Amino acid sequence: MTTALPGTSTRWFRRYRPVARPRLRLVCLPHAGGGPTAFRTWAGGLPDDVELLSACYPGRQDRMREPIPATLAALADPLAEALLPLLDRPVALFGHSMGATVAYEVALRLERHGAVPRRVFVSGRAAPHRVPPGTLHRGADQALIDAVRRLDDVHRSAWDDPDLAELLLPVLRADYRMIETYRPPPILPRLAAPVTAYAGARDTDGRLPDFEAWSHTTTGGFRLRVFPGGHFFLVPEETTLLADLTTHLA
């Protein structure tokens, strides 16, 4: 179930379980090629007083006709603006893969407005200053598909359907362009919010030191937890992950 949100927030976020008087809002940022439904099942695993919002980026679902931003900054700017009307309650951010970097950039913008998130959860992504440049977004379709299939053992079968692959590819390529061309400033901005990093033990998209390096993005405290599984460990480990996450939302 979704319900309406105020102003521009309606375009940017889906609320799968409305809470009349939420103690806190958990805002989830999807992976490259992903949409808000990636977090739909989470509502049932969160405390009753935590409201779950999931971001819908341009170019997918009911925003399919909207152009996808060319840069990650051009995505983070309106996301942060859309969150401002929702800051009547404390907010925590959770981002997976590309969404982890989006969460970091959105948190930086919120803090410039004087709103420090309760916590920023970053999942399945190396720290911004540990990610080398990439060129998959400029390569052949099959090379991009093969790279995603190697990384994603949970949704791999989606690419077996040629019609579905044709629909997904433009969004995936545009998202990869955003993340592969993103560069943090030479002096890495640090959040006041505490950061928790989650990683899969078999994730080939980063090494343990890359995930540990998120500690350099905050002055508010840092913790890393490694789960069994690969890049999309959060799907089979959903129950355990949400239990861990909930302990930081108290």
Coordinates of C-alpha atoms in Angstrom, one line a residue:
M1 CA 0.0 0.0 0.0
T2 CA 1.2 3.5 -0.7
T3 CA -0.2 6.9 0.4
A4 CA 0.3 10.4 -0.8
L5 CA 3.1 12.5 0.5
P6 CA 3.4 16.3 0.6
G7 CA 4.5 18.4 -2.4
T8 CA 7.3 17.1 -4.5
S9 CA 7.9 14.3 -2.1
T10 CA 5.0 12.4 -3.9
R11 CA 7.1 12.2 -7.0
W12 CA 10.3 11.0 -5.3
F13 CA 9.1 8.6 -2.6
R14 CA 6.8 5.7 -2.2
R15 CA 5.3 5.0 1.3
Y16 CA 4.5 1.3 1.5
R17 CA 3.2 1.4 5.1
P18 CA 1.8 4.6 6.4
V19 CA 2.3 5.4 10.1
A20 CA 0.0 8.0 11.6
R21 CA 2.6 9.4 14.0
P22 CA 6.0 7.9 13.0
R23 CA 8.8 8.1 15.5
L24 CA 11.3 8.0 12.6
R25 CA 11.3 7.7 8.8
L26 CA 13.6 5.2 7.1
V27 CA 14.4 6.4 3.6
C28 CA 15.7 3.7 1.2
L29 CA 17.7 4.5 -2.0
P30 CA 17.8 1.7 -4.6
H31 CA 20.6 0.1 -6.6
A32 CA 21.5 0.9 -10.2
G33 CA 18.6 -0.2 -12.4
G34 CA 16.4 -0.6 -9.3
G35 CA 13.1 0.9 -8.2
P36 CA 11.3 1.5 -5.0
T37 CA 9.7 -2.0 -4.9
A38 CA 13.2 -3.3 -4.0
F39 CA 12.3 -2.4 -0.4
R40 CA 8.6 -3.1 -0.4
T41 CA 8.8 -6.2 1.8
W42 CA 10.8 -4.3 4.5
A43 CA 7.7 -2.6 5.9
G44 CA 6.7 -5.8 7.7
G45 CA 10.1 -6.2 9.3
L46 CA 10.4 -2.8 10.9
P47 CA 9.0 -1.5 14.2
D48 CA 5.4 -0.2 14.0
D49 CA 6.5 3.4 14.7
V50 CA 9.0 3.5 11.8
E51 CA 7.7 4.7 8.5
L52 CA 9.3 3.2 5.4
L53 CA 9.9 5.5 2.3
S54 CA 11.5 4.2 -0.8
A55 CA 12.9 6.5 -3.5
C56 CA 11.7 6.3 -7.1
Y57 CA 14.3 7.7 -9.4
P58 CA 13.3 9.2 -12.8
G59 CA 13.1 6.9 -15.7
R60 CA 11.4 3.9 -14.0
Q61 CA 7.9 2.8 -13.0
D62 CA 5.4 5.7 -13.1
R63 CA 8.3 8.1 -13.8
M64 CA 9.5 6.2 -16.9
R65 CA 9.0 9.2 -19.3
E66 CA 11.2 11.4 -17.2
P67 CA 14.8 11.8 -18.2
I68 CA 17.4 10.2 -16.0
P69 CA 19.9 12.6 -14.4
A70 CA 23.3 12.7 -16.1
T71 CA 25.2 13.0 -12.9
L72 CA 24.8 11.7 -9.4
A73 CA 24.7 15.3 -8.0
A74 CA 21.8 16.0 -10.3
L75 CA 20.0 13.1 -8.7
A76 CA 20.9 13.9 -5.1
D77 CA 19.9 17.5 -5.3
P78 CA 16.2 17.0 -5.9
L79 CA 16.1 14.0 -3.6
A80 CA 17.3 16.1 -0.7
E81 CA 14.9 18.9 -1.6
A82 CA 12.0 16.4 -1.6
L83 CA 13.0 15.2 1.8
L84 CA 12.9 18.6 3.4
P85 CA 9.1 18.7 4.0
L86 CA 9.5 15.3 5.7
L87 CA 12.0 16.4 8.4
D88 CA 9.3 17.0 11.0
R89 CA 10.4 13.5 12.1
P90 CA 14.0 12.2 12.5
V91 CA 15.2 10.5 9.2
A92 CA 17.6 7.7 8.6
L93 CA 18.9 6.8 5.2
F94 CA 19.7 3.3 3.7
G95 CA 21.2 2.9 0.3
H96 CA 22.3 -0.3 -1.5
S97 CA 25.1 -0.4 -4.2
M98 CA 24.7 2.9 -6.2
G99 CA 22.1 3.9 -3.6
A100 CA 24.8 3.9 -0.9
T101 CA 26.6 6.7 -2.7
V102 CA 23.3 8.5 -3.3
A103 CA 22.6 8.2 0.5
Y104 CA 25.9 9.7 1.3
E105 CA 25.4 12.6 -1.1
V106 CA 21.8 13.2 0.1
A107 CA 23.0 13.2 3.7
L108 CA 25.6 15.8 3.0
R109 CA 22.9 18.0 1.5
L110 CA 20.5 17.5 4.4
E111 CA 23.3 18.4 6.9
R112 CA 23.9 21.6 5.0
H113 CA 20.3 22.4 5.8
G114 CA 21.0 21.8 9.4
A115 CA 19.3 18.3 9.4
V116 CA 21.6 15.6 10.6
P117 CA 20.2 12.1 9.8
R118 CA 19.8 9.7 12.7
R119 CA 22.1 7.3 10.9
V120 CA 23.3 6.6 7.3
F121 CA 23.3 2.9 6.3
V122 CA 25.5 2.1 3.3
S123 CA 25.3 -1.4 1.8
G124 CA 27.1 -3.3 -0.9
R125 CA 29.3 -0.4 -2.0
A126 CA 32.9 0.7 -1.5
A127 CA 33.5 4.1 0.0
P128 CA 33.3 6.9 -2.5
H129 CA 37.1 7.5 -2.5
R130 CA 37.8 3.8 -3.1
V131 CA 35.9 3.4 -6.3
P132 CA 38.0 3.5 -9.5
P133 CA 36.6 5.0 -12.7
G134 CA 34.5 2.8 -14.9
T135 CA 33.6 2.6 -18.5
L136 CA 30.8 -0.1 -18.7
H137 CA 28.2 2.7 -19.4
R138 CA 30.0 3.4 -22.7
G139 CA 30.4 -0.2 -23.7
A140 CA 28.4 -2.8 -25.6
D141 CA 25.0 -3.9 -24.3
Q142 CA 26.2 -7.5 -23.7
A143 CA 29.2 -6.4 -21.8
L144 CA 27.0 -4.4 -19.4
I145 CA 24.6 -7.3 -19.1
D146 CA 27.4 -9.8 -18.4
A147 CA 28.8 -7.5 -15.7
V148 CA 25.5 -7.2 -13.9
R149 CA 24.8 -11.0 -14.2
R150 CA 28.2 -11.7 -12.6
L151 CA 27.4 -9.3 -9.8
D152 CA 23.8 -10.2 -9.2
D153 CA 23.1 -13.8 -8.5
V154 CA 19.6 -13.0 -7.2
H155 CA 18.0 -11.2 -10.1
R156 CA 20.2 -12.9 -12.8
S157 CA 17.3 -14.6 -14.6
A158 CA 15.7 -11.2 -15.5
W159 CA 18.3 -10.8 -18.2
D160 CA 17.2 -14.1 -19.9
D161 CA 14.0 -12.4 -21.2
P162 CA 15.1 -10.3 -24.3
D163 CA 12.0 -8.0 -24.1
L164 CA 12.6 -7.3 -20.4
A165 CA 16.3 -6.8 -21.0
E166 CA 15.5 -4.3 -23.8
L167 CA 13.3 -2.4 -21.3
L168 CA 15.9 -2.4 -18.5
L169 CA 19.0 -1.6 -20.4
P170 CA 18.6 2.1 -21.0
V171 CA 17.9 2.7 -17.3
L172 CA 20.8 0.5 -16.2
R173 CA 23.2 2.2 -18.6
A174 CA 22.1 5.7 -17.4
D175 CA 22.5 4.7 -13.8
Y176 CA 26.0 3.3 -14.5
R177 CA 26.9 6.5 -16.2
M178 CA 26.0 8.4 -13.0
I179 CA 28.0 6.1 -10.7
E180 CA 31.0 5.5 -13.0
T181 CA 31.5 9.2 -13.6
Y182 CA 31.0 10.2 -10.0
R183 CA 34.0 11.6 -8.1
P184 CA 34.0 12.9 -4.6
P185 CA 36.0 16.0 -3.8
P186 CA 39.8 15.6 -3.2
I187 CA 39.1 16.4 0.5
L188 CA 36.3 13.9 1.4
P189 CA 33.4 15.7 3.1
R190 CA 32.6 14.0 6.5
L191 CA 29.1 13.5 7.8
A192 CA 28.1 14.4 11.3
A193 CA 25.7 11.4 11.2
P194 CA 27.0 8.0 12.2
V195 CA 27.5 5.5 9.4
T196 CA 26.9 1.8 9.4
A197 CA 28.2 -0.2 6.4
Y198 CA 26.9 -3.6 5.4
A199 CA 28.7 -5.9 3.0
G200 CA 28.4 -9.5 1.6
A201 CA 31.3 -11.8 2.3
R202 CA 31.4 -12.9 -1.4
D203 CA 30.7 -9.5 -2.9
T204 CA 33.0 -9.1 -5.9
D205 CA 32.3 -5.4 -6.2
G206 CA 34.7 -4.5 -3.4
R207 CA 37.1 -5.8 -0.9
L208 CA 36.9 -5.6 2.9
P209 CA 39.2 -2.5 3.1
D210 CA 36.9 -0.7 0.6
F211 CA 33.9 -1.2 2.8
E212 CA 35.9 -0.3 6.0
A213 CA 36.9 2.9 4.3
W214 CA 33.4 4.3 4.9
S215 CA 34.8 5.2 8.3
H216 CA 36.5 8.1 6.6
T217 CA 33.1 9.6 5.6
T218 CA 31.9 10.4 9.2
T219 CA 32.9 12.0 12.4
G220 CA 29.8 10.5 14.1
G221 CA 30.9 6.9 14.6
F222 CA 31.2 4.0 12.3
R223 CA 30.4 0.3 12.3
L224 CA 30.8 -2.5 9.6
R225 CA 28.9 -5.7 9.5
V226 CA 29.6 -8.5 7.0
F227 CA 26.8 -10.9 6.0
P228 CA 27.0 -14.2 4.2
G229 CA 26.3 -13.9 0.5
G230 CA 27.2 -11.8 -2.5
H231 CA 26.4 -8.4 -3.7
F232 CA 22.7 -8.8 -3.1
F233 CA 23.1 -10.5 0.3
L234 CA 20.3 -8.2 1.6
V235 CA 17.7 -10.3 -0.1
P236 CA 18.3 -13.7 1.5
E237 CA 19.5 -12.0 4.7
E238 CA 16.6 -9.6 4.9
T239 CA 15.3 -10.7 8.4
T240 CA 18.8 -10.6 10.0
L241 CA 19.7 -7.3 8.3
L242 CA 16.5 -5.6 9.4
A243 CA 17.0 -6.8 13.0
D244 CA 20.5 -5.3 13.0
L245 CA 19.3 -2.1 11.4
T246 CA 16.5 -1.7 13.9
T247 CA 18.9 -1.7 16.8
H248 CA 20.3 1.6 15.4
L249 CA 17.0 3.2 15.1
A250 CA 16.1 3.3 18.8

